[in-house]
């Protein structure tokens, strides 16, 4: 069965960077894209960007473009996101999700990674 | 950016009754060359990631109970849950994937009355 397993809790200081991993299993990794969505405490969903696992093409939300990077490693079926210049309002749960076949909806989600930014 | 607006923000419905959630987009989500609406619905229970319910506005994801239905086209969409069960308590989100940046509605919190 399709699974996306994310790395664990992160606590960072303002100005630092954070890297979150998303290991996929149960499907052909290179056949689908990965997207990243975050959710601040008690808030809604915010899309950050997506990456093709087949050719590395990316699309970033303009809001994050200057400090957000997505990559994939097809040898380990893992996607990564890195967010830099962290601020307190970056405190959120960060989710990876698989992009559905034939459309940009998100059909399987990771369990989420809580990133807390605090001095 | 396409703005997605859901209504209501919250609702309380008795067990066995129906619940209806509306989602309105600021631009059409209908892509005429594909004859599809680029709209999805998700259910998020407390402490869990979102779960895909519908895509292409009305295509039910495998495993989703048929008491859930979705409809609409263009800019106006509806999610209906008939015969509400206790396990349906959640926040429901609509999501446009017509263009980037992808955007979500603010969410509708469904509770039992």
PDB file of N, CA and C in Angstrom, chain A residues 1 11 13 17 21 25-26 32 34 39 44 46 49 52-53 64 75 77 83 87 106-107 109-111 118:
ATOM      1  N   UNK A   1       0.837  -1.184   0.000  1.00  0.00           N
ATOM      2  CA  UNK A   1       0.000   0.000   0.000  1.00  0.00           C
ATOM      3  C   UNK A   1       0.882   1.247   0.000  1.00  0.00           C
ATOM      4  N   UNK A  11      12.816  21.360  16.215  1.00  0.00           N
ATOM      5  CA  UNK A  11      12.762  22.623  16.959  1.00  0.00           C
ATOM      6  C   UNK A  11      13.954  23.456  16.504  1.00  0.00           C
ATOM      7  N   UNK A  13      15.752  27.579  15.918  1.00  0.00           N
ATOM      8  CA  UNK A  13      15.790  28.983  16.331  1.00  0.00           C
ATOM      9  C   UNK A  13      15.534  29.873  15.114  1.00  0.00           C
ATOM     10  N   UNK A  17      17.675  26.981   9.405  1.00  0.00           N
ATOM     11  CA  UNK A  17      17.017  26.243   8.332  1.00  0.00           C
ATOM     12  C   UNK A  17      16.543  24.904   8.868  1.00  0.00           C
ATOM     13  N   UNK A  21      12.210  15.186   5.561  1.00  0.00           N
ATOM     14  CA  UNK A  21      12.215  14.132   4.550  1.00  0.00           C
ATOM     15  C   UNK A  21      10.861  13.436   4.482  1.00  0.00           C
ATOM     16  N   UNK A  25       6.752   4.646  -0.296  1.00  0.00           N
ATOM     17  CA  UNK A  25       6.780   3.209  -0.574  1.00  0.00           C
ATOM     18  C   UNK A  25       5.438   2.783  -1.129  1.00  0.00           C
ATOM     19  N   UNK A  26       5.426   1.634  -1.788  1.00  0.00           N
ATOM     20  CA  UNK A  26       4.171   1.062  -2.285  1.00  0.00           C
ATOM     21  C   UNK A  26       3.776   1.504  -3.673  1.00  0.00           C
ATOM     22  N   UNK A  32       5.358   9.726 -10.120  1.00  0.00           N
ATOM     23  CA  UNK A  32       4.452  10.695  -9.505  1.00  0.00           C
ATOM     24  C   UNK A  32       5.250  11.888  -8.985  1.00  0.00           C
ATOM     25  N   UNK A  34       5.597  14.998  -5.934  1.00  0.00           N
ATOM     26  CA  UNK A  34       5.426  15.204  -4.494  1.00  0.00           C
ATOM     27  C   UNK A  34       5.134  16.683  -4.264  1.00  0.00           C
ATOM     28  N   UNK A  39       0.496  23.608   7.664  1.00  0.00           N
ATOM     29  CA  UNK A  39      -0.689  23.965   8.439  1.00  0.00           C
ATOM     30  C   UNK A  39      -0.239  24.530   9.777  1.00  0.00           C
ATOM     31  N   UNK A  44      -5.707  26.689   8.544  1.00  0.00           N
ATOM     32  CA  UNK A  44      -5.996  25.894   7.365  1.00  0.00           C
ATOM     33  C   UNK A  44      -4.741  25.444   6.647  1.00  0.00           C
ATOM     34  N   UNK A  46      -1.940  25.368   3.561  1.00  0.00           N
ATOM     35  CA  UNK A  46      -1.227  26.316   2.704  1.00  0.00           C
ATOM     36  C   UNK A  46      -0.262  25.549   1.812  1.00  0.00           C
ATOM     37  N   UNK A  49       4.537  24.103  -2.708  1.00  0.00           N
ATOM     38  CA  UNK A  49       5.152  23.823  -3.989  1.00  0.00           C
ATOM     39  C   UNK A  49       5.063  22.342  -4.327  1.00  0.00           C
ATOM     40  N   UNK A  52       8.445  17.221  -9.497  1.00  0.00           N
ATOM     41  CA  UNK A  52       8.319  15.974 -10.235  1.00  0.00           C
ATOM     42  C   UNK A  52       9.435  15.037  -9.807  1.00  0.00           C
ATOM     43  N   UNK A  53       9.068  13.822  -9.443  1.00  0.00           N
ATOM     44  CA  UNK A  53      10.090  12.850  -9.053  1.00  0.00           C
ATOM     45  C   UNK A  53      10.751  12.217 -10.275  1.00  0.00           C
ATOM     46  N   UNK A  64       7.151  31.581  -0.925  1.00  0.00           N
ATOM     47  CA  UNK A  64       8.268  30.856  -0.314  1.00  0.00           C
ATOM     48  C   UNK A  64       9.485  30.780  -1.231  1.00  0.00           C
ATOM     49  N   UNK A  75      16.982   7.128  -5.692  1.00  0.00           N
ATOM     50  CA  UNK A  75      17.652   5.912  -5.223  1.00  0.00           C
ATOM     51  C   UNK A  75      17.083   5.441  -3.886  1.00  0.00           C
ATOM     52  N   UNK A  77      13.849   6.711  -2.888  1.00  0.00           N
ATOM     53  CA  UNK A  77      12.408   7.038  -2.953  1.00  0.00           C
ATOM     54  C   UNK A  77      12.011   8.071  -1.891  1.00  0.00           C
ATOM     55  N   UNK A  83      13.504  24.637   4.310  1.00  0.00           N
ATOM     56  CA  UNK A  83      13.006  26.016   4.474  1.00  0.00           C
ATOM     57  C   UNK A  83      14.028  26.779   5.293  1.00  0.00           C
ATOM     58  N   UNK A  87      11.244  31.876  10.708  1.00  0.00           N
ATOM     59  CA  UNK A  87      10.622  32.868  11.579  1.00  0.00           C
ATOM     60  C   UNK A  87       9.613  32.150  12.470  1.00  0.00           C
ATOM     61  N   UNK A 106      -4.121  15.729  -4.449  1.00  0.00           N
ATOM     62  CA  UNK A 106      -3.154  15.076  -3.561  1.00  0.00           C
ATOM     63  C   UNK A 106      -3.789  13.832  -2.964  1.00  0.00           C
ATOM     64  N   UNK A 107      -3.363  12.651  -3.446  1.00  0.00           N
ATOM     65  CA  UNK A 107      -4.116  11.454  -3.101  1.00  0.00           C
ATOM     66  C   UNK A 107      -3.598  10.690  -1.879  1.00  0.00           C
ATOM     67  N   UNK A 109      -1.077  11.226   1.736  1.00  0.00           N
ATOM     68  CA  UNK A 109      -0.390  12.226   2.545  1.00  0.00           C
ATOM     69  C   UNK A 109       0.519  11.552   3.569  1.00  0.00           C
ATOM     70  N   UNK A 110       1.627  12.223   3.860  1.00  0.00           N
ATOM     71  CA  UNK A 110       2.444  11.805   4.994  1.00  0.00           C
ATOM     72  C   UNK A 110       1.762  12.161   6.306  1.00  0.00           C
ATOM     73  N   UNK A 111       2.350  11.693   7.386  1.00  0.00           N
ATOM     74  CA  UNK A 111       1.727  11.907   8.702  1.00  0.00           C
ATOM     75  C   UNK A 111       1.940  13.323   9.227  1.00  0.00           C
ATOM     76  N   UNK A 118      11.416  28.764  17.635  1.00  0.00           N
ATOM     77  CA  UNK A 118      11.342  29.520  18.888  1.00  0.00           C
ATOM     78  C   UNK A 118      12.739  29.845  19.370  1.00  0.00           C
TER      79      UNK A 118
END
